[in-house]
Coordinates of C-alpha atoms in Angstrom, one line a residue:
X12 CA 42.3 -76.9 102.4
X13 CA 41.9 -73.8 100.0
X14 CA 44.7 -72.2 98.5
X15 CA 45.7 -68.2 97.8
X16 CA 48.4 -67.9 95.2
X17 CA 49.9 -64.4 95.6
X18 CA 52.2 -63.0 92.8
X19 CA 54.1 -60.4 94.5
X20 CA 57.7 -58.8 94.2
X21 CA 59.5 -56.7 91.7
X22 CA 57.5 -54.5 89.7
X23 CA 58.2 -54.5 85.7
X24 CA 59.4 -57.5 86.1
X25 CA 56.8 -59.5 83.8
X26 CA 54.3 -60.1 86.5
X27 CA 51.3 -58.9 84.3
X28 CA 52.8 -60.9 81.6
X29 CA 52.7 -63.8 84.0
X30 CA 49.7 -63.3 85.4
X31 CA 47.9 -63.1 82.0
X32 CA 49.3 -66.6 81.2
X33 CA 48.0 -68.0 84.4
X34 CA 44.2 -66.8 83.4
X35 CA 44.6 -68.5 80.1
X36 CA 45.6 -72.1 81.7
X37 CA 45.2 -72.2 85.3
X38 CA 42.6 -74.2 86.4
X39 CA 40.6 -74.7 90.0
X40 CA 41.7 -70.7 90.6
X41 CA 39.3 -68.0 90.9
X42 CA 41.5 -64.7 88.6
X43 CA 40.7 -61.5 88.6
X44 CA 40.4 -58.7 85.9
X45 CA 43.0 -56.6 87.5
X46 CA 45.6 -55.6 90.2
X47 CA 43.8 -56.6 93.4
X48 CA 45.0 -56.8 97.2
X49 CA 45.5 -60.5 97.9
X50 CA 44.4 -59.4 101.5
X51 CA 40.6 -57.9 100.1
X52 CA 40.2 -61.0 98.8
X53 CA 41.6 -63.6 101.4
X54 CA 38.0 -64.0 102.6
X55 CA 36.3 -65.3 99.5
X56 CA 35.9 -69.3 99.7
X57 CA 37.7 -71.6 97.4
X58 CA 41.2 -71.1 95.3
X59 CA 42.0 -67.7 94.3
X60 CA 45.0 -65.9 92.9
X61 CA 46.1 -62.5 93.2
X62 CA 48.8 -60.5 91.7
X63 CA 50.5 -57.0 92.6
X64 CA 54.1 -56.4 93.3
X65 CA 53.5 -54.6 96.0
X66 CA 52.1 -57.3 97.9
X67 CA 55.7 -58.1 99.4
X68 CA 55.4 -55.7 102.1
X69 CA 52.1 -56.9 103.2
X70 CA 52.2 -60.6 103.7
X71 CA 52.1 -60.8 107.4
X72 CA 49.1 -58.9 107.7
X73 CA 48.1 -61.1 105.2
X74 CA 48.7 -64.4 107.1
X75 CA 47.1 -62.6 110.3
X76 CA 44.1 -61.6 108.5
X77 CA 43.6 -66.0 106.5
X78 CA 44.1 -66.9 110.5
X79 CA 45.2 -70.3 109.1
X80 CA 42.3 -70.9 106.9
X81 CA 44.0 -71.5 103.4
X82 CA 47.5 -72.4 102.1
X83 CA 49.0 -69.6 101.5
X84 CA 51.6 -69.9 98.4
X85 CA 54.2 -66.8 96.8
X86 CA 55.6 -66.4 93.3
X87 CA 57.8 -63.8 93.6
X88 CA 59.4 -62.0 90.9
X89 CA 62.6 -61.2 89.5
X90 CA 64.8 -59.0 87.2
X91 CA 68.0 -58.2 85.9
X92 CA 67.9 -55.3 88.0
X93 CA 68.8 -53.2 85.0
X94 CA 66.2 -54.0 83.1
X95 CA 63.9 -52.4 85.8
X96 CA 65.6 -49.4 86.3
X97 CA 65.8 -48.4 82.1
X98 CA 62.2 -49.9 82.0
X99 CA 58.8 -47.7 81.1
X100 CA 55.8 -47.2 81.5
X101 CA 53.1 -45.3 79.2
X102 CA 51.8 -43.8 82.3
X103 CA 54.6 -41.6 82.5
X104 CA 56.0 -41.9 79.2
X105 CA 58.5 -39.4 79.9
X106 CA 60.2 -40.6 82.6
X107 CA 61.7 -44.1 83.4
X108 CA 59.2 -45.8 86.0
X109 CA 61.7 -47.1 88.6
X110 CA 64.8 -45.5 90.2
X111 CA 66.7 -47.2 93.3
X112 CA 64.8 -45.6 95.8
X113 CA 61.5 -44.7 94.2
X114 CA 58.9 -45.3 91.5
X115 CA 55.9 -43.9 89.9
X116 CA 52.7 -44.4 91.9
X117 CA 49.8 -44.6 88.9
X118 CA 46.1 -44.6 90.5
X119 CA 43.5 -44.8 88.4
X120 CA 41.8 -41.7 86.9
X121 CA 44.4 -39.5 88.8
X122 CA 48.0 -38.2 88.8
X123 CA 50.8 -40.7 88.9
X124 CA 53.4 -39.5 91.9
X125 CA 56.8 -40.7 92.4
X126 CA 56.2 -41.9 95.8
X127 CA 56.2 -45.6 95.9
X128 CA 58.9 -47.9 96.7
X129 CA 61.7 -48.7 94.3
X130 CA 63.9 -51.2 93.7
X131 CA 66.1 -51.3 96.3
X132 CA 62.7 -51.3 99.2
X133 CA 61.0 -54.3 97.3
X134 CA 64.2 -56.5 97.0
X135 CA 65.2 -55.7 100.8
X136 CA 61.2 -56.8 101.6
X137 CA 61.8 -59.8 99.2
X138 CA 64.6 -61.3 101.2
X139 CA 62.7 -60.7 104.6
X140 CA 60.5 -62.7 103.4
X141 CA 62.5 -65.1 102.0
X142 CA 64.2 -65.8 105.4
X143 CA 60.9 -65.2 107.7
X144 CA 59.6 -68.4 107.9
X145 CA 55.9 -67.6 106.9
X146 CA 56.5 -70.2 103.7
X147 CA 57.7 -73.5 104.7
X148 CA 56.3 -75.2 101.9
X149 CA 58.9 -72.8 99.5
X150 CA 58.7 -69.9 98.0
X151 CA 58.3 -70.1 94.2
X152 CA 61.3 -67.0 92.4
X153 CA 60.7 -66.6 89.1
X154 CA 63.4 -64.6 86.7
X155 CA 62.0 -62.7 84.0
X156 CA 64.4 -63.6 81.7
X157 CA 63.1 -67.5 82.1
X158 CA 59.6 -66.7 81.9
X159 CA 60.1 -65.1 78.5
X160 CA 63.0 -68.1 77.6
X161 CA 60.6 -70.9 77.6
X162 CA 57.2 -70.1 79.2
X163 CA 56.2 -74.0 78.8
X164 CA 59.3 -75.0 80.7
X165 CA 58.4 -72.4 83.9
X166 CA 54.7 -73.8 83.7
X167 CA 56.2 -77.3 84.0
X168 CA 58.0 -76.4 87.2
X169 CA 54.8 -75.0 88.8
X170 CA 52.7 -77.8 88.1
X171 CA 55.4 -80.1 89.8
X172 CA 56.8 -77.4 92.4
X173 CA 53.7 -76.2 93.4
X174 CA 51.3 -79.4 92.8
X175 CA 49.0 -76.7 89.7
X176 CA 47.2 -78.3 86.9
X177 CA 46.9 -76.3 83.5
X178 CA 45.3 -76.4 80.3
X179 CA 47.1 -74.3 77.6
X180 CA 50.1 -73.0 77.0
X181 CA 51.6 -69.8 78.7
X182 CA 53.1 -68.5 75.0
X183 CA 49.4 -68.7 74.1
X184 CA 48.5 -66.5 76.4
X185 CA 48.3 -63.2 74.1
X186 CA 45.4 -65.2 72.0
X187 CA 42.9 -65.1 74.9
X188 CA 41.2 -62.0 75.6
X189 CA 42.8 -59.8 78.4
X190 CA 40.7 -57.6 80.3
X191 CA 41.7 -54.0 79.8
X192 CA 43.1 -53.1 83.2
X193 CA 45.3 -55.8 82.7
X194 CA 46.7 -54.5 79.2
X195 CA 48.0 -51.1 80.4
X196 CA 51.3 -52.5 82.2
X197 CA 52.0 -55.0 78.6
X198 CA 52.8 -51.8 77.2
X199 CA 50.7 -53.4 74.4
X200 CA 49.4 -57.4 74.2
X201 CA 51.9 -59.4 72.0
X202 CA 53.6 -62.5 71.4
X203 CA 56.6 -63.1 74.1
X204 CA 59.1 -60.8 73.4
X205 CA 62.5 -62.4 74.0
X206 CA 64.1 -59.3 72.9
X207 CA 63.0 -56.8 76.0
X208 CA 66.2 -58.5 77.8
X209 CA 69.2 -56.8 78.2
X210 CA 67.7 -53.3 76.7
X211 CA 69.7 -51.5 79.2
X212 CA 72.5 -52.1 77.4
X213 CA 71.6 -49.7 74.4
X214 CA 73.3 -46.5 74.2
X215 CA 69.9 -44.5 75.1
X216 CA 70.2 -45.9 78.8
X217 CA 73.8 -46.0 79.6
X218 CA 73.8 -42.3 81.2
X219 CA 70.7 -43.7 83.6
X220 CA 72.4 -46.7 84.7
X221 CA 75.4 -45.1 85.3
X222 CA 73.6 -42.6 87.7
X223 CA 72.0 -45.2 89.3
X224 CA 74.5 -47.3 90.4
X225 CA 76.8 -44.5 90.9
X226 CA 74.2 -43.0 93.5
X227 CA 73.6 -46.1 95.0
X228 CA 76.1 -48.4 94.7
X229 CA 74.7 -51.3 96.6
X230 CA 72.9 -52.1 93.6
X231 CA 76.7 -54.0 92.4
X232 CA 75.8 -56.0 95.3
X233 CA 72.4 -57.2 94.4
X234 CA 73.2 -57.7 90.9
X235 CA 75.9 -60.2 91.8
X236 CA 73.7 -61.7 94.1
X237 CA 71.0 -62.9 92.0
X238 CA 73.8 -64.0 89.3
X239 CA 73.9 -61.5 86.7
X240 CA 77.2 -60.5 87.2
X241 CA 80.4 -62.1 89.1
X242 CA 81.9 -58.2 89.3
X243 CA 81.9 -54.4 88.3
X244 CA 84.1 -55.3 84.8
X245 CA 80.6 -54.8 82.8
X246 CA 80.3 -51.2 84.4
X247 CA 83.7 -50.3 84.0
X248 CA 83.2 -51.1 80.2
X249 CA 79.6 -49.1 80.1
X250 CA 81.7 -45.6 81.5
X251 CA 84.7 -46.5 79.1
X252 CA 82.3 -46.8 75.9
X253 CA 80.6 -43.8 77.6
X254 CA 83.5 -41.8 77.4
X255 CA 84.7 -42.6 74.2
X256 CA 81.0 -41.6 72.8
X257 CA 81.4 -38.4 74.5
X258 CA 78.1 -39.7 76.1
X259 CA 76.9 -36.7 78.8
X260 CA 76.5 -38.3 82.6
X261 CA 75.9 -36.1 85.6
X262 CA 78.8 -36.4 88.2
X263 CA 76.3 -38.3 90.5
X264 CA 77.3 -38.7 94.0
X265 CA 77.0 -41.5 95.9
X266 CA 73.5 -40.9 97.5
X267 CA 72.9 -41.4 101.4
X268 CA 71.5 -44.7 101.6
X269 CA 68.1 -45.2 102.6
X270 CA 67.1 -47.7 104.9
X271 CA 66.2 -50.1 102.1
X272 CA 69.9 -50.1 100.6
X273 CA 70.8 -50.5 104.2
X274 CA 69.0 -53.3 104.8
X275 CA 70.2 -54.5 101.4
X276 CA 73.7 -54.0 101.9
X277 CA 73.6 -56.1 105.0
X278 CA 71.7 -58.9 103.7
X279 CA 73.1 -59.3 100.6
X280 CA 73.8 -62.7 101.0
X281 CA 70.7 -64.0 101.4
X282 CA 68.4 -66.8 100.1
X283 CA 67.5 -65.3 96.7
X284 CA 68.3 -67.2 93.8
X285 CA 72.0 -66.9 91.8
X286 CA 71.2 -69.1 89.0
X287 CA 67.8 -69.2 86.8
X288 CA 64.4 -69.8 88.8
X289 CA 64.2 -71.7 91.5
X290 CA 61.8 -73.1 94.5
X291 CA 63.2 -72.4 97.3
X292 CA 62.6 -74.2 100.3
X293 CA 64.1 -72.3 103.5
X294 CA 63.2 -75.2 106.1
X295 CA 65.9 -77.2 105.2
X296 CA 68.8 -76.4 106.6
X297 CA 71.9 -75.7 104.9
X298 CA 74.8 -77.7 106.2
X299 CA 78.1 -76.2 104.1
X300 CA 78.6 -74.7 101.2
X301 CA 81.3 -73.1 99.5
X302 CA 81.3 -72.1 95.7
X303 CA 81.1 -75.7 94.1
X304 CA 79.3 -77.8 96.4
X305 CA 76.4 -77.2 98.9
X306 CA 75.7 -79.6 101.5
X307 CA 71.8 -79.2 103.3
X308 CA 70.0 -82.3 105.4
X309 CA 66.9 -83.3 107.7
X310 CA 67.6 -84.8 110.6
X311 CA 65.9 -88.0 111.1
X312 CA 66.3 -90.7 114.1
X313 CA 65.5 -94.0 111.6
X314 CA 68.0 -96.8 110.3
X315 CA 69.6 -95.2 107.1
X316 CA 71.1 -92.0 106.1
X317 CA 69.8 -91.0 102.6
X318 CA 71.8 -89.0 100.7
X319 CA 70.3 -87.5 97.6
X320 CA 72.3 -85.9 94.6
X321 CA 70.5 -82.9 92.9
X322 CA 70.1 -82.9 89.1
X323 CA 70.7 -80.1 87.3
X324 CA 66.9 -79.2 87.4
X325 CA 65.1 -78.0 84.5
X326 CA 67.8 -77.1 82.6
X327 CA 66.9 -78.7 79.0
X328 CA 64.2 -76.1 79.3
X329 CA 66.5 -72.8 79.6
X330 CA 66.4 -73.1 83.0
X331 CA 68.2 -74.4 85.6
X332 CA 66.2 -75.1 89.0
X333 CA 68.2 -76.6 91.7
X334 CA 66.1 -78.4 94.6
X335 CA 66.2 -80.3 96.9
X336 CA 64.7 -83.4 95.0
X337 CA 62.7 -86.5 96.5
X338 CA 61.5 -84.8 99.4
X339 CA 58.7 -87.0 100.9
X340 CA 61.1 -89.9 101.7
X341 CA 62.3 -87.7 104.9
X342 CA 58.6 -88.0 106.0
X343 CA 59.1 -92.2 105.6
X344 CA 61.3 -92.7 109.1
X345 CA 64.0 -93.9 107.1
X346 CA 66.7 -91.5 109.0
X347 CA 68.5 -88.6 108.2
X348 CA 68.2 -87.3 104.5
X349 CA 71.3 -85.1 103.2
X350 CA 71.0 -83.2 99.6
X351 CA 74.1 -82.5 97.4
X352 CA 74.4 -80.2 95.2
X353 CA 76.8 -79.6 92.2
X354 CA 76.3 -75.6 92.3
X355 CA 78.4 -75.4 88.5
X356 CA 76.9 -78.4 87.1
X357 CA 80.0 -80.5 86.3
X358 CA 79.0 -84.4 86.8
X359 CA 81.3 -84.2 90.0
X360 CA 84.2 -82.4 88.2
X361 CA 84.8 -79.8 90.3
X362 CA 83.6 -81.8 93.4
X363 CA 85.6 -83.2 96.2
X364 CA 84.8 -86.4 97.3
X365 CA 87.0 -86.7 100.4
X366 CA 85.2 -83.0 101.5
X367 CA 81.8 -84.8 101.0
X368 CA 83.1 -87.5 102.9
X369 CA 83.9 -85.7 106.3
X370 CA 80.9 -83.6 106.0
X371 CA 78.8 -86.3 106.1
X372 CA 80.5 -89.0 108.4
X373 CA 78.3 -87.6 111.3
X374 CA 75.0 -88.1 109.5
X375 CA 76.3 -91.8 108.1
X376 CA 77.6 -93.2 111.2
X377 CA 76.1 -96.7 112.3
X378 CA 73.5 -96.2 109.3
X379 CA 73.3 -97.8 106.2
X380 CA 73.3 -95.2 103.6
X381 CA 71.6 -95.1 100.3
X382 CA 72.6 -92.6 97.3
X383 CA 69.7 -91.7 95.5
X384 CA 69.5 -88.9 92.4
X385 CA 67.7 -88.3 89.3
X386 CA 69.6 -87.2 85.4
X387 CA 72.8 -85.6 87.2
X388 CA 72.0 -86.5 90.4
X389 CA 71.8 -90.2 89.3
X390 CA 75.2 -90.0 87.8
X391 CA 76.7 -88.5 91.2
X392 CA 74.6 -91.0 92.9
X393 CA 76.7 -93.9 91.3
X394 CA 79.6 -91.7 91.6
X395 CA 80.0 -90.8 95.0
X396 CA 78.6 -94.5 96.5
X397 CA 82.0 -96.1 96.9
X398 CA 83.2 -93.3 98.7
X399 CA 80.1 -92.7 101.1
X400 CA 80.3 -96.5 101.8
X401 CA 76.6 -97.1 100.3
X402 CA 74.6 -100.4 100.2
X403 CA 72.1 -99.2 97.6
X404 CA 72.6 -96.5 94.9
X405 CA 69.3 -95.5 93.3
X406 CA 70.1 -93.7 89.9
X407 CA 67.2 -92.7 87.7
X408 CA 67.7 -91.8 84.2
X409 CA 71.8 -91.3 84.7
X410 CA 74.0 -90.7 82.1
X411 CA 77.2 -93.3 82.0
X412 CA 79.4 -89.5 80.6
X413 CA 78.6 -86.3 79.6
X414 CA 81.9 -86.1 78.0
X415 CA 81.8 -85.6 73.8
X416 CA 84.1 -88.4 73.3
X417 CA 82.6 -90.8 75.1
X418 CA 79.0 -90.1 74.8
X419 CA 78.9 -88.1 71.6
X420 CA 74.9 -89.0 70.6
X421 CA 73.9 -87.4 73.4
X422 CA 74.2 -83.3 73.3
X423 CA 71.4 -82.8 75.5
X424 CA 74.4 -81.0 78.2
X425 CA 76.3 -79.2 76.1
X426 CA 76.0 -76.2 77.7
X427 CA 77.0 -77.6 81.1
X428 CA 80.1 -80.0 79.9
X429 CA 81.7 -77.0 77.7
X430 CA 82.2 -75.3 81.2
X431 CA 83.8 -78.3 82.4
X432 CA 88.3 -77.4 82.0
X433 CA 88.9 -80.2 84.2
X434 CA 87.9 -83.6 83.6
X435 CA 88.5 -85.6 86.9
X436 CA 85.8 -88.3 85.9
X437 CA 84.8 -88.4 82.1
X438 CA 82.8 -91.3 83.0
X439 CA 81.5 -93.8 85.8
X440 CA 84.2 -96.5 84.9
X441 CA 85.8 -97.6 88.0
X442 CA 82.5 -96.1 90.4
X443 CA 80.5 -99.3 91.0
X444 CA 81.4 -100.5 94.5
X445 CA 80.7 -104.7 94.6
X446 CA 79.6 -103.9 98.0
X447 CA 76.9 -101.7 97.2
X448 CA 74.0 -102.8 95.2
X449 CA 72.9 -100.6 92.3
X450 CA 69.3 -99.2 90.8
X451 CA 69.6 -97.9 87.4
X452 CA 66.1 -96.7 86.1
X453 CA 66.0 -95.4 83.1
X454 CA 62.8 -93.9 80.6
X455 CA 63.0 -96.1 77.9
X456 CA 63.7 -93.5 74.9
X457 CA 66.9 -94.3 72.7
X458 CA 69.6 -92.3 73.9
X459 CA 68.6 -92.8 77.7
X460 CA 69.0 -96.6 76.2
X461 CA 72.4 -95.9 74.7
X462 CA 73.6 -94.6 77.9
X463 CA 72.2 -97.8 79.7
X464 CA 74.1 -100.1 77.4
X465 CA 77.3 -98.2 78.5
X466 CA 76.9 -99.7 82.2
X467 CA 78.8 -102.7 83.1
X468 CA 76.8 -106.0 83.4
X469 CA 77.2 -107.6 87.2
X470 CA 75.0 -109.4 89.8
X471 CA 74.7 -106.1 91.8
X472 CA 73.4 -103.7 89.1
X473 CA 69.9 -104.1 87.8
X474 CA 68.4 -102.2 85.2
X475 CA 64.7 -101.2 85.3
X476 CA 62.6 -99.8 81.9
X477 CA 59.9 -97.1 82.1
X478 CA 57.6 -96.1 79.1
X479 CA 58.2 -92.6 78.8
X480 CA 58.5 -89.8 76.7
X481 CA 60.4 -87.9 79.1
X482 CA 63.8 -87.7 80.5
X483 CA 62.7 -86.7 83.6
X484 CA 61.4 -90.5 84.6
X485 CA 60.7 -89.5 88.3
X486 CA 58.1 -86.6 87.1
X487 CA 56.7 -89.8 84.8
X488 CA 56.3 -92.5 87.9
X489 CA 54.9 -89.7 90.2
X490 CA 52.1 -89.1 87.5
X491 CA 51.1 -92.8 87.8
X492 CA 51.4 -93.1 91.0
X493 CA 54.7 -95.6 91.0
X494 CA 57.4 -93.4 92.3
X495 CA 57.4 -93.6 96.0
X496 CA 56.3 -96.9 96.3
X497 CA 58.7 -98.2 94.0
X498 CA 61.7 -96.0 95.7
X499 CA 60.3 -97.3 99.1
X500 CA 60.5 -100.6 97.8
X501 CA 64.3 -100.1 97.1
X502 CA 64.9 -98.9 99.9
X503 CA 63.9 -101.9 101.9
X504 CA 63.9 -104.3 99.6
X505 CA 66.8 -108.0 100.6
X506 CA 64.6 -109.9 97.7
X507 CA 63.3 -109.7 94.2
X508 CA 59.5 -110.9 95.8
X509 CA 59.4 -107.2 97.9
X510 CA 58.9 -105.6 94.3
X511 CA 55.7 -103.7 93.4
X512 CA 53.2 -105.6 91.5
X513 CA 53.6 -103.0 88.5
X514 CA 57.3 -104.4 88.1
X515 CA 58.4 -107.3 86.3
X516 CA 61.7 -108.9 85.2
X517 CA 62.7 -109.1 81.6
X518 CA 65.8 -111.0 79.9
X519 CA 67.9 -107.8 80.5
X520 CA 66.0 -105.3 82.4
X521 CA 63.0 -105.3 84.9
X522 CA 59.9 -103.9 83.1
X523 CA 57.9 -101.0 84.7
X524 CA 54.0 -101.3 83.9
X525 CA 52.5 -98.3 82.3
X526 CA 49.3 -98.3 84.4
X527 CA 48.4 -95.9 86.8
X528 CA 48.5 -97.1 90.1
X529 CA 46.0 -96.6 93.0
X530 CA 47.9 -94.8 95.1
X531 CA 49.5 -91.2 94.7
X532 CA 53.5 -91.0 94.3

């Protein structure tokens, strides 16, 4: 089946930027040399991809008018919502482009209006979307602020998320040519600019986000909502500093809220993102959450209850995507398939494992349950298996601690183990369950090694060896071809003989072959 990529949501929010890096190193799409309708273009055969912001309002005609035809896939964009409202365009150099409500409408070869949607319309569009069910594959978000971070970690989670292949780097993008229509919102073409974040927070703009978010105070809502702030301290500070500067801001009134901030207001707490990019996958259900832990699951009728731990995502990268990770094994008829996450990233610190427990008894009843996780996720896997009464625990490429005293050569998670206050379990001494029989897979780089010498030696934990120059080992089986036959083989495997043909035992650890195998993982 074709495919139609459509790259729609906030504007100013780096969506030229992003689309200009797609041209570059996006290959199989047809791309165009400027802003164009995905829905003028749904018609034309073969893989094409589209981007304007304003697309967000129009995706159900859109669907109507592909009548099934192509996959139809979203990237939708995100800012600090500051950042938009302080942000310019030379269009209208005197004025900033968008306000809560409004924003500058610039057709070509005439005079730009203040008529389209602002910021508050778009966001309250975005989250219909989000919970409308026209993307059960997953809607891709992507922040600004990680796009301009690390564009090679983003384009790494869009090959995998979305199944792209590329050719380039996105930071190159500036050294391609870019068509002219597609220069005018850069502001100029340049290198990423890591320094356009946060600008709202120079003097020049305080008086304008002060009247914003005076006038429409919803916008404290979204902001906490898509995790740039946990509360109104930072604006209390910008009025104080305000003051003292003898800085002039209108008394703004609160404004009468538009249907947008309405809509907003009442569906604040929807499925956007609170924490860094993320695909978002709306079809499965979310079963309990609460502000450490979130508990979602697909039902399933087979013999086993998988229950997967969720890494910490991309986050060597800058970024921190949590998914719902190993996906395709709910397709298998292996049962029900549960998904943990550790929302603060604490190696189960600030989880409760008595809580996860009772919230999955129901699920684990009469079924033989499997933990199963990757990085993090393998280490919770381990964890958590004594107390969810597990037979197999599948960990790939776990770390034995996080904590600096224990595991001080590796620093890769420093900036997720400096959050931790509390540490409840510094290390998986005292997790292995004789009962339960353990996978530990593990890329064979030195410090994944050096964690893998830290796990005990018994005659229920075996130890498998990947080539890989990557932590993330899963990403490195799927490319061959190994990872879901070799997890599958796990699974259901009572003997060493119900191994794939690309493993082999060694004196300490089974060796994974580096071929690529016929079929796709």
């Amino acid at each position: 089946m074709d495919r139609h990529i459509v790259i729609a949501g906030q504007g100013r929010s780096g969506s030229t930027l992003f689309y200009n890096m797609l041209r570059n190193t996006l290959q199989g799409y047809g791309m165009f040399d400027r802003e164009v309708p995905a829905a003028s273009v749904i018609q034309l055969p073969g893989n094409q991809c589209t981007k304007r912001p304003f697309d967000i309002f129009d995706l159900p005609k859109l669907f109507q008018a592909n009548q099934g035809r192509k996959r139809i896939d979203l990237i939708c964009m995100l800012r600090d919502p500051r950042d938009i409202l302080t942000s310019r365009h030379r269009s209208v150099p005197d004025d900033y482009f968008v306000a809560a409500d409004n924003c500058w409408f610039v057709p070509e070869g005439r005079v730009p209006a203040f008529t389209a949607p602002g910021f508050l319309p778009v966001h309250e569009a975005s989250m219909r979307v989000s919970g409308s069910g026209l993307f059960p594959q997953g809607i891709f978000f992507l922040k600004y602020e990680d796009l301009v971070r690390d564009p090679e970690a983003v384009q790494q989670m869009l090959a995998e998320g979305l199944g792209l292949t590329f050719e380039g780097r996105f930071s190159d993008f500036h050294k391609a040519e870019i068509p002219q229509r597609l220069q005018r919102a850069l502001n100029g073409v340049r290198e990423v600019d890591t320094e356009r974040q946060r600008k709202w927070a120079k003097p020049e703009h305080r008086a304008r986000i002060i009247d914003q978010f005076t006038r429409f105070p919803v916008l404290h809502d979204v902001l906490k909502q898509l995790g740039y702030e946990e509360d109104q301290g930072w604006f209390e500070d910008l009025q104080r500093e305000a003051q003292q500067e003898g800085v002039a801001v209108k008394a703004a009134v609160p404004a009468a809220k538009p249907a947008a901030a309405e809509a907003a207001a009442e569906t604040k707490q929807s499925a956007l993102p609170v924490t860094g990019s993320i695909l978002d996958h709306p079809a499965i259900p979310v079963l309990y959450e609460d502000a450490t832990m979130k508990l979602s699951g697909i039902e399933g009728s087979g013999p086993q209850c998988l229950v997967t731990f969720v890494g910490v995502g991309h986050g060597l990268g800058g970024i921190d995507q949590q998914s719902e990770e190993f996906r395709k094994l709910s397709s298998g008829g292996w049962g029900s398939q549960l998904f943990v996450f550790d929302k603060t990233r604490s190696w189960g610190n600030a989880l409760d494992p008595e809580l996860l427990a009772r919230l999955t008894a129901p699920h684990r009843a009469g079924r033989k349950v499997s933990t199963l996780g990757l990085s993090m996720g393998g280490f919770l896997a381990a964890q958590m298996s004594r107390p969810l009464g597990a037979a197999r625990c599948i960990a790939l490429a776990p770390q034995y601690s996080v904590h600096p005293e224990i595991a001080p050569f590796d620093t890769r998670w420093t900036r997720y183990s400096e959050q931790i206050s509390t540490w409840r379990q510094p290390s998986l001494m005292g997790s292995f369950d004789s009962a339960c029989r353990y996978e530990l897979i593990f890329p064979d780089l030195p410090v994944e090694l050096a964690h893998a010498e830290r796990f005990p030696k018994a005659p229920n934990i075996r130890r498998f060896t990947v080539p890989s120059d990557n932590h993330n080992v899963a990403a490195t089986l799927k490319a061959r071809g190994q990872l879901y036959p070799l997890l599958e083989a796990l699974l259901r495997e009572d003997g060493a003989g119900a191994l794939p043909d690309f493993c082999t035992p060694g004196a300490a650890a089974w060796h994974v072959a580096p071929e690529v195998a016929a079929a796709a993982g």
